[in-house]
CSV table of C-alpha atoms in Angstrom, one decimal:
chain,number,residue,atom,x,y,z
A,1,UNK,CA,4.5,-5.0,16.7
A,2,UNK,CA,5.7,-4.3,13.1
A,3,UNK,CA,5.6,-0.5,13.3
A,4,UNK,CA,7.0,1.7,10.5
A,5,UNK,CA,7.5,5.4,11.0
A,6,UNK,CA,8.0,8.0,8.3
A,7,UNK,CA,9.4,11.5,8.5
A,8,UNK,CA,8.5,14.2,7.8
A,9,UNK,CA,4.7,13.8,7.5
A,10,UNK,CA,4.4,17.1,5.6
A,11,UNK,CA,7.0,19.0,3.6
A,12,UNK,CA,6.7,22.2,1.5
A,13,UNK,CA,9.7,23.2,-0.6
A,14,UNK,CA,10.8,25.5,-3.4
A,15,UNK,CA,11.2,24.2,-6.9
A,16,UNK,CA,14.8,23.1,-7.5
A,17,UNK,CA,15.5,22.0,-3.9
A,18,UNK,CA,16.0,18.4,-2.8
A,19,UNK,CA,13.9,16.7,-0.2
A,20,UNK,CA,14.8,13.7,1.9
A,21,UNK,CA,12.1,11.3,3.4
A,22,UNK,CA,13.0,8.8,6.0
A,23,UNK,CA,11.3,5.4,6.5
A,24,UNK,CA,12.2,3.4,9.7
A,25,UNK,CA,11.1,0.0,10.9
A,26,UNK,CA,10.9,0.5,14.7
A,27,UNK,CA,10.6,-3.0,16.1
A,28,UNK,CA,11.8,-5.3,13.3
A,29,UNK,CA,14.5,-5.7,10.8
A,30,UNK,CA,13.3,-4.8,7.3
A,31,UNK,CA,15.1,-6.8,4.7
A,32,UNK,CA,13.0,-5.2,2.0
A,33,UNK,CA,11.5,-1.8,1.8
A,34,UNK,CA,9.1,-0.4,-0.8
A,35,UNK,CA,8.4,3.2,-1.9
A,36,UNK,CA,5.1,4.2,-3.3
A,37,UNK,CA,3.6,7.4,-4.7
A,38,UNK,CA,0.0,8.3,-4.9
A,39,UNK,CA,-1.5,11.1,-6.9
A,40,UNK,CA,-5.0,12.4,-6.1
A,41,UNK,CA,-7.8,9.9,-6.9
A,42,UNK,CA,-5.3,7.3,-8.1
A,43,UNK,CA,-3.9,4.1,-6.6
A,44,UNK,CA,-0.7,3.6,-4.8
A,45,UNK,CA,2.0,3.2,-7.5
A,46,UNK,CA,5.2,1.3,-6.7
A,47,UNK,CA,8.2,3.4,-7.4
A,48,UNK,CA,11.0,1.1,-6.2
A,49,UNK,CA,12.0,-1.8,-4.1
A,50,UNK,CA,15.1,-1.8,-2.0
A,51,UNK,CA,16.9,-4.6,-0.2
A,52,UNK,CA,19.3,-3.9,2.6
A,53,UNK,CA,22.8,-3.3,1.4
A,54,UNK,CA,22.0,-3.4,-2.3
A,55,UNK,CA,20.9,-1.0,-5.0
A,56,UNK,CA,17.2,-0.3,-5.3
A,57,UNK,CA,15.2,-1.8,-8.2
A,58,UNK,CA,13.1,0.9,-9.9
A,59,UNK,CA,9.8,0.4,-11.7
A,60,UNK,CA,9.5,1.4,-15.3
A,61,UNK,CA,9.1,5.1,-15.8
A,62,UNK,CA,10.7,6.1,-12.4
A,63,UNK,CA,13.9,8.1,-12.8
A,64,UNK,CA,16.5,6.6,-10.5
A,65,UNK,CA,18.7,9.8,-10.7
A,66,UNK,CA,15.7,11.9,-9.6
A,67,UNK,CA,14.5,9.6,-6.8
A,68,UNK,CA,17.5,8.4,-4.9
A,69,UNK,CA,16.9,5.5,-2.6
A,70,UNK,CA,19.2,4.3,0.1
A,71,UNK,CA,18.7,1.3,2.3
A,72,UNK,CA,21.8,1.4,4.3
A,73,UNK,CA,20.6,-0.5,7.4
A,74,UNK,CA,18.0,-3.0,8.3
A,75,UNK,CA,15.8,-0.3,9.9
A,76,UNK,CA,16.2,2.7,7.7
A,77,UNK,CA,15.5,3.6,4.1
A,78,UNK,CA,15.6,7.1,2.6
A,79,UNK,CA,14.0,8.5,-0.5
A,80,UNK,CA,15.6,11.8,-1.8
A,81,UNK,CA,13.7,13.7,-4.4
A,82,UNK,CA,16.4,15.7,-6.1
A,83,UNK,CA,15.7,19.0,-7.8
A,84,UNK,CA,12.0,18.8,-7.0
A,85,UNK,CA,9.5,20.3,-9.3
A,86,UNK,CA,5.8,21.0,-8.9
A,87,UNK,CA,4.9,17.9,-10.8
A,88,UNK,CA,6.7,15.9,-8.0
A,89,UNK,CA,4.1,17.1,-5.5
A,90,UNK,CA,2.4,13.9,-4.3
A,91,UNK,CA,1.9,11.6,-1.4
A,92,UNK,CA,4.9,9.3,-0.8
A,93,UNK,CA,4.5,6.2,1.4
A,94,UNK,CA,6.9,3.5,2.4
A,95,UNK,CA,6.4,0.0,3.5
A,96,UNK,CA,8.7,-2.7,5.0
A,97,UNK,CA,8.8,-6.4,5.1
A,98,UNK,CA,11.0,-8.8,7.0
A,99,UNK,CA,12.6,-11.9,5.7
A,100,UNK,CA,10.3,-14.8,4.9
A,101,UNK,CA,7.1,-12.7,5.4
A,102,UNK,CA,4.7,-11.6,2.7
A,103,UNK,CA,2.9,-8.9,4.6
A,104,UNK,CA,4.0,-5.3,4.1
A,105,UNK,CA,3.9,-2.9,7.0
A,106,UNK,CA,3.3,0.7,6.0
A,107,UNK,CA,4.4,4.0,7.3
A,108,UNK,CA,1.9,6.9,7.6
A,109,UNK,CA,3.2,8.6,4.5
A,110,UNK,CA,4.6,12.0,3.5
A,111,UNK,CA,2.8,14.7,1.7
A,112,UNK,CA,5.2,16.7,-0.5
A,113,UNK,CA,4.2,20.1,-2.0
A,114,UNK,CA,6.7,21.7,-4.4
A,115,UNK,CA,6.1,25.4,-5.0
B,1,UNK,CA,0.9,-1.7,-15.7
B,2,UNK,CA,-1.7,-4.3,-14.6
B,3,UNK,CA,-5.2,-3.2,-13.7
B,4,UNK,CA,-6.6,-3.9,-10.3
B,5,UNK,CA,-10.2,-2.8,-9.9
B,6,UNK,CA,-12.2,-2.4,-6.7
B,7,UNK,CA,-15.9,-1.9,-6.5
B,8,UNK,CA,-17.8,-0.1,-5.3
B,9,UNK,CA,-15.7,3.1,-5.0
B,10,UNK,CA,-17.6,4.1,-2.0
B,11,UNK,CA,-20.3,2.7,0.3
B,12,UNK,CA,-22.4,4.1,3.1
B,13,UNK,CA,-24.1,1.5,5.4
B,14,UNK,CA,-26.0,1.6,8.6
B,15,UNK,CA,-24.5,0.3,11.8
B,16,UNK,CA,-25.2,-3.4,12.1
B,17,UNK,CA,-25.5,-4.0,8.3
B,18,UNK,CA,-23.3,-6.5,6.7
B,19,UNK,CA,-21.4,-5.5,3.5
B,20,UNK,CA,-19.0,-6.8,1.0
B,21,UNK,CA,-16.7,-5.4,-1.7
B,22,UNK,CA,-14.8,-6.8,-4.7
B,23,UNK,CA,-11.3,-6.7,-5.9
B,24,UNK,CA,-10.7,-7.9,-9.5
B,25,UNK,CA,-7.2,-8.6,-10.9
B,26,UNK,CA,-5.6,-10.4,-13.8
B,27,UNK,CA,-5.6,-14.1,-13.3
B,28,UNK,CA,-2.2,-14.8,-14.9
B,29,UNK,CA,1.2,-14.7,-13.0
B,30,UNK,CA,-0.6,-14.6,-9.7
B,31,UNK,CA,1.5,-14.7,-6.5
B,32,UNK,CA,-0.5,-13.2,-3.7
B,33,UNK,CA,-3.5,-10.9,-2.9
B,34,UNK,CA,-3.3,-8.5,0.0
B,35,UNK,CA,-6.1,-6.6,1.7
B,36,UNK,CA,-5.4,-3.5,3.8
B,37,UNK,CA,-7.6,-1.1,5.9
B,38,UNK,CA,-6.5,2.5,5.7
B,39,UNK,CA,-8.0,5.0,8.1
B,40,UNK,CA,-7.5,8.7,7.4
B,41,UNK,CA,-4.1,10.0,8.7
B,42,UNK,CA,-3.0,6.6,9.7
B,43,UNK,CA,-0.8,3.9,8.2
B,44,UNK,CA,-2.5,1.2,6.1
B,45,UNK,CA,-3.1,-1.8,8.2
B,46,UNK,CA,-2.6,-5.3,6.8
B,47,UNK,CA,-5.7,-7.4,7.0
B,48,UNK,CA,-5.1,-10.5,5.0
B,49,UNK,CA,-2.6,-12.1,2.6
B,50,UNK,CA,-3.9,-14.9,0.5
B,51,UNK,CA,-2.0,-17.0,-1.9
B,52,UNK,CA,-4.1,-20.1,-2.8
B,53,UNK,CA,-7.1,-20.4,-4.9
B,54,UNK,CA,-10.1,-21.0,-2.6
B,55,UNK,CA,-8.4,-19.4,0.4
B,56,UNK,CA,-10.8,-18.0,3.0
B,57,UNK,CA,-9.4,-15.9,5.9
B,58,UNK,CA,-11.2,-14.4,8.8
B,59,UNK,CA,-10.3,-11.8,11.4
B,60,UNK,CA,-13.1,-11.0,13.8
B,61,UNK,CA,-16.1,-9.7,11.8
B,62,UNK,CA,-14.1,-9.4,8.6
B,63,UNK,CA,-13.4,-12.2,6.2
B,64,UNK,CA,-12.1,-12.6,2.7
B,65,UNK,CA,-12.2,-15.2,-0.1
B,66,UNK,CA,-10.0,-15.7,-3.1
B,67,UNK,CA,-10.6,-17.0,-6.6
B,68,UNK,CA,-7.3,-16.9,-8.6
B,69,UNK,CA,-8.8,-18.7,-11.6
B,70,UNK,CA,-11.3,-16.0,-12.3
B,71,UNK,CA,-9.3,-13.2,-10.8
B,72,UNK,CA,-11.3,-11.8,-7.9
B,73,UNK,CA,-11.4,-11.5,-4.1
B,74,UNK,CA,-14.3,-10.6,-1.9
B,75,UNK,CA,-14.0,-8.8,1.5
B,76,UNK,CA,-17.0,-9.2,3.8
B,77,UNK,CA,-17.7,-7.2,7.0
B,78,UNK,CA,-20.4,-8.7,9.2
B,79,UNK,CA,-22.4,-6.3,11.5
B,80,UNK,CA,-20.6,-3.1,10.4
B,81,UNK,CA,-19.5,-0.7,13.2
B,82,UNK,CA,-18.6,2.9,13.0
B,83,UNK,CA,-15.0,2.0,13.7
B,84,UNK,CA,-15.0,0.0,10.5
B,85,UNK,CA,-15.2,3.2,8.5
B,86,UNK,CA,-12.0,3.4,6.4
B,87,UNK,CA,-10.7,2.8,2.9
B,88,UNK,CA,-10.2,-0.9,2.1
B,89,UNK,CA,-7.4,-1.5,-0.4
B,90,UNK,CA,-6.4,-4.6,-2.2
B,91,UNK,CA,-3.0,-5.3,-3.8
B,92,UNK,CA,-2.2,-7.9,-6.3
B,93,UNK,CA,1.4,-9.3,-6.4
B,94,UNK,CA,2.9,-11.1,-9.4
B,95,UNK,CA,6.1,-13.1,-9.1
B,96,UNK,CA,9.0,-10.9,-8.1
B,97,UNK,CA,8.2,-7.8,-5.9
B,98,UNK,CA,5.8,-6.1,-8.2
B,99,UNK,CA,2.6,-5.0,-6.4
B,100,UNK,CA,-0.4,-3.4,-8.1
B,101,UNK,CA,-2.9,-1.6,-5.9
B,102,UNK,CA,-6.6,-0.8,-6.5
B,103,UNK,CA,-8.0,2.6,-5.8
B,104,UNK,CA,-9.8,1.3,-2.8
B,105,UNK,CA,-13.4,1.1,-1.5
B,106,UNK,CA,-14.3,3.9,0.9
B,107,UNK,CA,-16.7,2.6,3.6
B,108,UNK,CA,-18.7,4.9,5.9
B,109,UNK,CA,-20.7,3.2,8.6
B,110,UNK,CA,-23.5,5.5,9.9
B,111,UNK,CA,-24.3,5.1,13.6
């Protein structure tokens, strides 16, 4: 149980385009979802936390107008990288948690390459 | 940004050896400490969540301890097997939903 999927697993796009990444909890209701980013040889860095039906809380230094997060249902959160630039190339990974639980369940991640 | 350090960065052990790694974190504002196992091309898998000073948790051949006063956690693997090869991540949570991850310890178990 507690499976989280993420789509796509790989995306290559041109500079200036927008990219949407989906994170789904397949067998549980995720009241909270987290989005992380990882640059090479660095740790996972929390970008934002979203609770179902409310606006995401962004970490310091993360531009909310650039990284749009929507958590419209208890099983789906999306991260849209708007007007992507080469410096946005990174590994993006989501996790989900259900009410009353501390454990996070992670998706497999999305590797984004912006040319 | 709070600093979470894991050591060693990487480790090679022979099958059957026991091993351990360390996660160090700030001791103030502690809420929880998580351990994950992350195999290449897969999702990180939750191993343990620990919240109390002195906590010890065990899952098969893997166990973990927690010292919140001095800010460290140890992960132990007894009798390492090739399938234990993975990166082991720890994450420190302060009050609220702020998580800080270490860079991980990469374990390779040689058959």
